[in-house]
Coordinates of C-alpha atoms in Angstrom, one line a residue:
X1 CA 88.2 96.2 93.8
X2 CA 90.3 95.4 90.6
X3 CA 92.5 98.4 89.9
X4 CA 95.2 96.7 87.9
X5 CA 94.8 95.9 84.2
X6 CA 97.6 94.2 82.1
X7 CA 98.1 94.0 78.4
X8 CA 99.9 90.8 77.2
X9 CA 101.0 91.4 73.6
X10 CA 103.3 89.5 71.2
X11 CA 104.6 92.8 69.9
X12 CA 106.3 95.6 71.8
X13 CA 104.0 98.6 72.4
X14 CA 105.9 101.3 70.5
X15 CA 105.4 105.1 70.9
X16 CA 102.4 105.2 68.6
X17 CA 100.7 102.3 70.3
X18 CA 101.3 103.8 73.7
X19 CA 99.9 107.1 72.5
X20 CA 96.8 105.4 71.2
X21 CA 96.3 103.8 74.6
X22 CA 96.9 107.0 76.4
X23 CA 94.4 108.9 74.3
X24 CA 91.8 106.8 75.9
X25 CA 91.7 109.7 78.4
X26 CA 90.8 112.2 75.6
X27 CA 92.4 115.6 74.9
X28 CA 91.7 116.9 78.5
X29 CA 94.3 114.6 80.1
X30 CA 98.0 115.2 80.6
X31 CA 100.8 112.7 80.4
X32 CA 103.9 112.8 82.6
X33 CA 106.9 110.5 83.0
X34 CA 108.5 109.5 86.3
X35 CA 111.0 107.2 87.9
X36 CA 113.6 107.7 85.1
X37 CA 110.9 107.1 82.5
X38 CA 109.8 103.7 83.8
X39 CA 106.3 104.9 84.5
X40 CA 103.9 107.1 82.5
X41 CA 101.1 108.8 84.4
X42 CA 97.8 109.8 82.9
X43 CA 96.7 113.0 84.8
X44 CA 93.5 114.9 85.3
X45 CA 93.4 118.5 83.9
X46 CA 94.5 119.7 87.3
X47 CA 97.7 117.5 87.1
X48 CA 96.7 114.8 89.5
X49 CA 97.5 111.2 88.7
X50 CA 94.6 109.0 87.5
X51 CA 96.4 106.0 86.0
X52 CA 100.1 104.9 86.1
X53 CA 101.4 102.8 83.1
X54 CA 104.6 100.9 83.6
X55 CA 107.1 100.6 80.8
X56 CA 106.5 97.5 78.7
X57 CA 108.4 94.5 79.9
X58 CA 109.6 91.8 77.6
X59 CA 109.0 88.4 79.3
X60 CA 111.2 85.6 78.0
X61 CA 110.7 83.1 80.8
X62 CA 108.0 80.4 80.3
X63 CA 105.3 80.1 82.9
X64 CA 105.3 83.6 84.4
X65 CA 101.9 84.6 83.1
X66 CA 100.5 81.3 84.4
X67 CA 102.2 81.7 87.7
X68 CA 101.0 85.2 88.4
X69 CA 97.7 85.6 86.4
X70 CA 96.5 82.0 85.7
X71 CA 96.8 82.6 81.9
X72 CA 98.9 80.5 79.6
X73 CA 100.8 83.0 77.3
X74 CA 103.5 81.8 75.0
X75 CA 106.9 83.5 75.3
X76 CA 108.2 85.9 74.4
X77 CA 105.5 88.5 75.1
X78 CA 105.3 92.1 76.3
X79 CA 103.7 92.8 79.7
X80 CA 102.3 96.3 80.1
X81 CA 100.6 97.1 83.4
X82 CA 98.3 100.0 84.2
X83 CA 97.1 100.8 87.7
X84 CA 94.1 103.1 88.4
X85 CA 93.6 105.4 91.4
X86 CA 91.0 104.0 93.7
X87 CA 89.9 107.5 94.6
X88 CA 88.4 108.2 91.1
X89 CA 85.5 106.0 89.8
X90 CA 86.5 106.7 86.1
X91 CA 90.1 105.7 86.6
X92 CA 89.5 101.9 86.5
X93 CA 87.6 102.2 83.2
X94 CA 90.5 104.4 81.9
X95 CA 93.1 101.7 82.8
X96 CA 91.0 99.1 81.1
X97 CA 90.7 101.2 78.0
X98 CA 94.5 101.9 77.8
X99 CA 95.3 98.2 77.9
X100 CA 92.3 97.2 75.7
X101 CA 93.6 99.6 73.0
X102 CA 97.1 98.1 73.2
X103 CA 95.7 94.6 72.8
X104 CA 93.4 95.6 69.9
X105 CA 96.4 97.2 68.0
X106 CA 99.0 94.6 68.7
X107 CA 97.1 91.4 69.2
X108 CA 97.3 89.4 72.4
X109 CA 95.1 89.6 75.5
X110 CA 94.4 91.5 78.6
X111 CA 94.0 90.6 82.3
X112 CA 91.3 90.6 83.6
X113 CA 89.5 90.3 80.2
X114 CA 86.2 91.9 81.3
X115 CA 88.1 95.1 82.3
X116 CA 89.4 95.8 78.8
X117 CA 87.7 98.4 76.6
X118 CA 88.5 100.9 73.9
X119 CA 86.2 103.8 74.7
X120 CA 87.3 107.3 75.5
X121 CA 86.8 108.0 79.3
X122 CA 85.9 111.6 80.2
X123 CA 88.4 112.8 82.9
X124 CA 87.5 116.5 82.7
X125 CA 85.9 116.5 86.1
X126 CA 88.1 113.8 87.7
X127 CA 90.1 114.6 90.8
X128 CA 92.6 112.4 92.6
X129 CA 94.8 112.8 95.6
X130 CA 98.1 114.5 94.7
X131 CA 100.6 112.5 96.8
X132 CA 103.6 112.7 94.4
X133 CA 104.0 108.9 94.5
X134 CA 102.9 106.1 92.2
X135 CA 99.1 105.6 92.4
X136 CA 98.0 104.7 95.9
X137 CA 94.4 104.6 97.1
X138 CA 94.7 106.2 100.6
X139 CA 97.5 108.3 101.9
X140 CA 97.8 109.4 105.5
X141 CA 100.6 110.9 107.5
X142 CA 101.7 107.4 108.6
X143 CA 100.5 105.0 105.9
X144 CA 100.1 104.4 102.1
X145 CA 97.2 102.1 101.5
X146 CA 96.9 100.1 98.2
X147 CA 93.8 98.1 97.1
X148 CA 94.6 95.0 95.1
X149 CA 92.6 92.2 93.6
X150 CA 94.6 89.8 91.4
X151 CA 95.2 86.0 91.7
X152 CA 98.7 86.5 93.0
X153 CA 100.0 89.7 94.5
X154 CA 103.6 89.8 93.2
X155 CA 106.6 92.0 93.7
X156 CA 106.1 94.0 90.5
X157 CA 108.1 97.0 89.4
X158 CA 105.2 99.2 90.4
X159 CA 105.0 97.7 93.9
X160 CA 108.8 98.0 94.3
X161 CA 108.5 101.7 93.4
X162 CA 105.7 102.1 96.0
X163 CA 107.8 100.5 98.6
X164 CA 110.7 102.9 97.9
X165 CA 108.3 105.8 98.0
X166 CA 106.7 104.9 101.3
X167 CA 110.0 104.0 102.9
X168 CA 111.6 107.4 101.9
X169 CA 108.5 109.2 103.2
X170 CA 108.7 107.4 106.5
X171 CA 105.3 105.7 105.9
X172 CA 104.1 102.1 106.2
X173 CA 102.8 100.2 103.2
X174 CA 99.5 98.4 103.8
X175 CA 98.0 96.3 100.9
X176 CA 94.3 95.5 101.2
X177 CA 93.0 92.4 99.4
X178 CA 89.9 90.1 99.3
X179 CA 90.5 86.7 101.0
X180 CA 91.1 84.8 97.7
X181 CA 94.3 86.7 96.9
X182 CA 97.6 84.9 97.5
X183 CA 101.1 86.4 97.9
X184 CA 104.1 85.4 95.8
X185 CA 107.1 84.4 97.9
X186 CA 109.0 87.7 97.2
X187 CA 105.9 89.8 98.1
X188 CA 105.4 87.8 101.3
X189 CA 109.0 88.5 102.3
X190 CA 108.5 92.2 101.7
X191 CA 105.2 92.4 103.7
X192 CA 106.7 90.5 106.6
X193 CA 109.0 93.5 107.1
X194 CA 107.8 95.9 109.8
X195 CA 106.0 98.3 109.4
X196 CA 104.4 96.9 106.2
X197 CA 101.2 94.9 106.5
X198 CA 98.9 92.6 104.4
X199 CA 95.3 93.5 105.2
X200 CA 92.7 91.0 104.3
X201 CA 89.0 91.8 104.0
X202 CA 86.8 89.5 106.2
X203 CA 83.0 89.5 105.9
X204 CA 82.7 88.3 109.5
X205 CA 85.3 90.4 111.4
X206 CA 86.1 93.3 109.0
X207 CA 89.8 93.0 108.4
X208 CA 92.7 90.9 109.6
X209 CA 96.4 90.6 109.1
X210 CA 97.0 87.9 106.4
X211 CA 100.4 86.9 107.9
X212 CA 99.7 87.0 111.7
X213 CA 95.9 86.6 111.8
X214 CA 95.4 89.6 114.1
X215 CA 92.0 91.3 113.7
X216 CA 92.6 94.9 112.5
X217 CA 90.7 98.2 112.8
X218 CA 91.2 101.4 110.9
X219 CA 92.4 103.9 113.6
X220 CA 94.3 107.2 113.4
X221 CA 95.0 106.8 109.7
X222 CA 96.3 103.2 109.7
X223 CA 95.2 99.6 110.1
X224 CA 96.2 98.4 113.6
X225 CA 95.4 95.4 115.8
X226 CA 92.1 95.5 117.6
X227 CA 93.0 95.1 121.3
X228 CA 90.7 93.5 123.8
X229 CA 90.1 94.6 127.3
X230 CA 93.2 92.7 128.5
X231 CA 95.3 94.6 125.9
X232 CA 95.9 91.6 123.7
X233 CA 95.0 91.2 120.0
X234 CA 92.5 88.6 118.9
X235 CA 93.0 86.3 115.9
X236 CA 90.4 86.2 113.1
X237 CA 88.5 82.9 112.8
X238 CA 89.1 82.9 109.0
X239 CA 92.9 82.8 109.6
X240 CA 92.5 79.4 111.3
X241 CA 90.4 77.8 108.6
X242 CA 93.0 75.6 107.0
X243 CA 93.0 71.9 106.4
X244 CA 96.0 69.6 106.3
X245 CA 97.4 69.3 102.8
X246 CA 100.0 67.0 101.2
X247 CA 101.9 69.9 99.6
X248 CA 105.3 70.8 100.9
X249 CA 108.1 73.2 100.3
X250 CA 111.8 72.7 100.5
X251 CA 113.6 75.8 101.6
X252 CA 117.4 76.1 101.2
X253 CA 118.8 79.3 102.6
X254 CA 122.6 79.9 102.3
X255 CA 125.3 82.5 102.2
X256 CA 128.5 82.4 100.2
X257 CA 131.5 84.7 100.2
X258 CA 133.7 85.2 97.1
X259 CA 136.9 87.2 96.8
X260 CA 136.2 90.7 95.5
X261 CA 138.1 90.4 92.2
X262 CA 137.1 91.2 88.5
X263 CA 136.8 87.5 87.6
X264 CA 134.1 86.8 90.2
X265 CA 130.9 85.4 88.7
X266 CA 127.7 85.6 90.7
X267 CA 124.8 83.2 90.7
X268 CA 126.9 80.1 90.1
X269 CA 126.4 78.8 93.7
X270 CA 122.6 79.1 93.2
X271 CA 122.8 77.4 89.8
X272 CA 124.7 74.5 91.5
X273 CA 122.0 74.2 94.1
X274 CA 119.3 74.4 91.4
X275 CA 120.8 71.6 89.3
X276 CA 121.4 69.4 92.4
X277 CA 117.8 69.7 93.5
X278 CA 115.9 69.9 90.2
X279 CA 118.2 68.4 87.5
X280 CA 118.3 71.6 85.5
X281 CA 119.5 75.2 85.6
X282 CA 117.2 78.1 86.5
X283 CA 114.9 79.4 83.8
X284 CA 115.2 83.1 84.3
X285 CA 116.1 86.1 86.5
X286 CA 115.2 89.7 87.0
X287 CA 114.8 92.5 89.5
X288 CA 111.0 92.2 89.9
X289 CA 108.0 90.0 89.0
X290 CA 107.3 88.8 86.4
X291 CA 110.8 87.4 86.1
X292 CA 111.6 88.3 82.5
X293 CA 115.3 87.5 81.5
X294 CA 116.7 84.1 80.5
X295 CA 119.1 82.7 83.1
X296 CA 122.6 84.2 82.7
X297 CA 125.1 84.4 85.6
X298 CA 127.2 86.7 83.4
X299 CA 124.5 89.3 82.9
X300 CA 123.5 89.0 86.6
X301 CA 127.1 89.8 87.6
X302 CA 127.2 92.8 85.3
X303 CA 124.1 94.3 86.9
X304 CA 125.5 93.8 90.4
X305 CA 128.8 95.3 89.4
X306 CA 127.1 98.3 87.9
X307 CA 125.1 98.9 91.1
X308 CA 128.1 98.4 93.5
X309 CA 128.7 99.4 96.2
X310 CA 125.0 99.5 96.7
X311 CA 123.3 96.1 97.4
X312 CA 121.6 94.3 94.6
X313 CA 118.3 92.3 95.0
X314 CA 117.4 89.7 92.4
X315 CA 114.7 87.1 91.7
X316 CA 115.3 83.8 90.0
X317 CA 112.6 81.4 88.8
X318 CA 112.5 77.8 87.4
X319 CA 110.7 75.9 84.8
X320 CA 106.9 75.4 85.1
X321 CA 107.1 71.7 85.7
X322 CA 108.9 72.2 89.0
X323 CA 107.9 75.3 91.0
X324 CA 111.1 76.9 92.2
X325 CA 111.8 80.5 93.2
X326 CA 114.9 82.2 94.7
X327 CA 115.9 85.6 95.8
X328 CA 119.5 86.8 96.1
X329 CA 120.9 89.8 97.9
X330 CA 124.4 90.7 96.8
X331 CA 126.5 92.9 99.0
X332 CA 130.1 94.1 99.2
X333 CA 131.7 93.6 102.6
X334 CA 135.2 93.6 104.1
X335 CA 135.2 89.8 103.6
X336 CA 134.4 90.0 99.9
X337 CA 131.3 89.6 97.8
X338 CA 128.5 88.0 99.8
X339 CA 125.5 86.4 98.3
X340 CA 122.5 85.7 100.6
X341 CA 120.2 83.2 98.8
X342 CA 116.9 81.7 99.7
X343 CA 115.8 79.0 97.3
X344 CA 112.2 77.5 97.7
X345 CA 110.9 74.5 95.8
X346 CA 107.4 73.1 95.7
X347 CA 106.2 69.5 95.9
X348 CA 102.7 68.1 95.7
X349 CA 100.9 65.0 97.0
X350 CA 103.1 62.0 96.4
X351 CA 106.2 64.0 95.5
X352 CA 109.2 63.8 97.8
X353 CA 111.7 66.6 98.3
X354 CA 115.2 65.4 97.4
X355 CA 116.6 65.4 100.9
X356 CA 119.2 62.9 100.1
X357 CA 120.9 65.5 97.9
X358 CA 121.4 68.0 100.6
X359 CA 124.6 66.6 102.1
X360 CA 126.4 66.4 98.8
X361 CA 125.2 69.9 97.8
X362 CA 126.6 71.2 101.1
X363 CA 130.0 69.7 100.3
X364 CA 130.0 71.1 96.8
X365 CA 129.1 74.6 98.0
X366 CA 131.8 74.4 100.7
X367 CA 134.6 73.2 98.3
X368 CA 133.7 75.3 95.2
X369 CA 131.7 78.3 96.2
X370 CA 132.8 79.6 99.6
X371 CA 129.8 78.5 101.6
X372 CA 129.5 80.4 104.9
X373 CA 126.3 78.9 106.3
X374 CA 123.3 76.9 105.0
X375 CA 120.0 76.0 106.6
X376 CA 117.7 73.5 105.0
X377 CA 114.1 73.0 106.1
X378 CA 110.8 71.6 105.0
X379 CA 107.3 73.2 105.6
X380 CA 103.7 72.3 104.9
X381 CA 102.8 74.9 102.3
X382 CA 101.5 75.2 98.8
X383 CA 103.3 73.6 95.9
X384 CA 102.9 76.7 93.8
X385 CA 104.9 78.7 96.4
X386 CA 102.2 81.2 97.1
X387 CA 100.8 82.1 100.5
X388 CA 97.1 82.2 101.3
X389 CA 95.9 84.4 104.3
X390 CA 95.6 81.4 106.7
X391 CA 97.8 80.0 109.4
X392 CA 101.0 78.6 108.0
X393 CA 102.9 75.7 109.5
X394 CA 106.4 76.4 110.7
X395 CA 109.4 75.3 108.8
X396 CA 111.0 72.2 110.2
X397 CA 114.9 72.1 110.0
X398 CA 116.5 69.2 108.0
X399 CA 120.2 70.2 108.3
X400 CA 122.5 73.1 109.1
X401 CA 125.9 73.6 107.5
X402 CA 128.7 75.7 109.0
X403 CA 131.4 76.9 106.7
X404 CA 135.2 76.6 107.3
X405 CA 135.6 80.3 108.3
X406 CA 133.1 80.1 111.1
X407 CA 134.3 76.6 112.2
X408 CA 137.7 78.1 112.6
X409 CA 136.4 81.1 114.6
X410 CA 134.4 78.9 116.9
X411 CA 137.0 76.1 117.3
X412 CA 136.7 72.7 115.7
X413 CA 136.6 70.8 118.9
X414 CA 133.7 72.9 120.3
X415 CA 131.8 72.9 117.0
X416 CA 131.9 69.2 116.4
X417 CA 130.6 68.3 119.9
X418 CA 127.1 69.8 120.0
X419 CA 124.5 68.8 122.6
X420 CA 122.2 67.2 120.0
X421 CA 121.5 63.6 119.1
X422 CA 123.6 63.6 115.9
X423 CA 127.2 64.3 115.2
X424 CA 128.3 66.6 112.4
X425 CA 129.9 65.4 109.1
X426 CA 133.2 66.9 108.2
X427 CA 133.2 68.5 104.8
X428 CA 136.1 69.9 102.7
X429 CA 139.8 69.7 103.2
X430 CA 141.2 68.6 106.6
X431 CA 143.1 71.8 106.9
X432 CA 140.0 73.9 106.6
X433 CA 137.0 71.7 107.5
X434 CA 133.4 72.7 107.4
X435 CA 130.7 70.9 109.4
X436 CA 127.3 69.6 108.3
X437 CA 124.7 68.9 111.0
X438 CA 121.8 66.5 110.0
X439 CA 118.7 67.3 112.1
X440 CA 115.9 65.1 110.6
X441 CA 113.7 64.5 107.7
X442 CA 111.5 67.6 108.1
X443 CA 108.6 65.7 109.7
X444 CA 109.4 66.1 113.4
X445 CA 109.0 69.5 114.9
X446 CA 111.4 68.5 117.6
X447 CA 114.1 69.4 115.2
X448 CA 113.3 73.0 116.0
X449 CA 114.4 72.5 119.5
X450 CA 117.5 70.7 118.3
X451 CA 118.4 73.6 116.0
X452 CA 118.0 76.1 118.9
X453 CA 120.3 74.0 121.1
X454 CA 122.8 73.8 118.3
X455 CA 122.8 77.5 117.7
X456 CA 123.2 78.3 121.4
X457 CA 126.1 75.9 121.6
X458 CA 127.8 77.4 118.6
X459 CA 127.4 80.9 119.8
X460 CA 129.1 79.9 123.0
X461 CA 132.2 78.9 121.1
X462 CA 135.5 80.5 122.0
X463 CA 136.6 82.9 119.1
X464 CA 140.0 82.0 117.7
X465 CA 140.2 78.6 119.4
X466 CA 141.8 77.2 116.3
X467 CA 141.2 73.9 114.4
X468 CA 142.5 71.5 116.9
X469 CA 141.4 67.9 116.5

């Protein structure tokens, strides 16, 4: 099923190197550019896309090739990815030859290594579906289907482009993988969004949804749950084949609001959280995977400013010795510049998440970074932050923090007297207090009930009740 081939080279593929790779299709093929030049497409003589080649990406963040491909590649290196159309048997060989030629000319390696070659592939009789999008394998009126087989399915530039194309055309994106494929955290978040779906091949039951476990059938041009006589969906046996593991993840999801002025610097709240929980700053940031740029709040801010007033979505990663990954959504609102951040850190057997640092982190974010809300939780999940197509344990709340603005709106008296077993800790100045609610150590699922009761109580607060003691 492998349709993706990647060249990992120490030198940038210049125009001549790319031409040498593209000539793997011989003189019959055509070359077109799309998406503002970010993707080159090798086409059959009739103009239909056989292989798309992404613009080379300079990766300066250590550990990204190991995280996504299982290969240790020293930085900096250039990542050039080619994807073949699943509708044409010759296309996979063509993608391998494009990347193999780049690696031969520039040094480096390819992934997967057996797919690389240098031969000319005859495309004179090839035909591929003309869908006007980046290469997909099946296109119907309702769905774009992509076949993928790589260690970690990541939110690459190519996948982001496919998502945009399917959304603009009103279609769902369904990615079909073998059962050994895992999702990166950003890819998982994307495929959780309706109507997208992760479709996993299962020798016993055909196909199932890798995130819900529902058995799937191909019907009317899409994969949909196979309903029983009673109208309910069944869950694949493979989805429940999971054993208890000692790995855990610490998830810190928070929102900050900054005044909308020229001196605002984005990413500093995330860096504060990163340092508090890992002892160091993030390693890199980018707009897709692999994360390629060295960490720089200044450059991150410049990109978000250039894209305003449109929202900006960013990924941030840590150093290889402590798996950590975050995604940020920056938006302009009437309140100012809002940053929605989800930071996830991985811990293995015998490693303890630094829960003792959460209270102090909450206070720092309140006092220095305009914290609005923060939810901290722990879940039983892989240390490497990937998701396998098996049942995942729910996140168990550790603490919830409510910023001063929302405390003021709810009323301090109401907010500080919730119907839960603990009392909140007051953070920040007495004139504008925030509240931090400890809920447990992440081991007792009863904290889920406590969080629900707390949320219900806070929603019932009287708006504008003031900050009376």
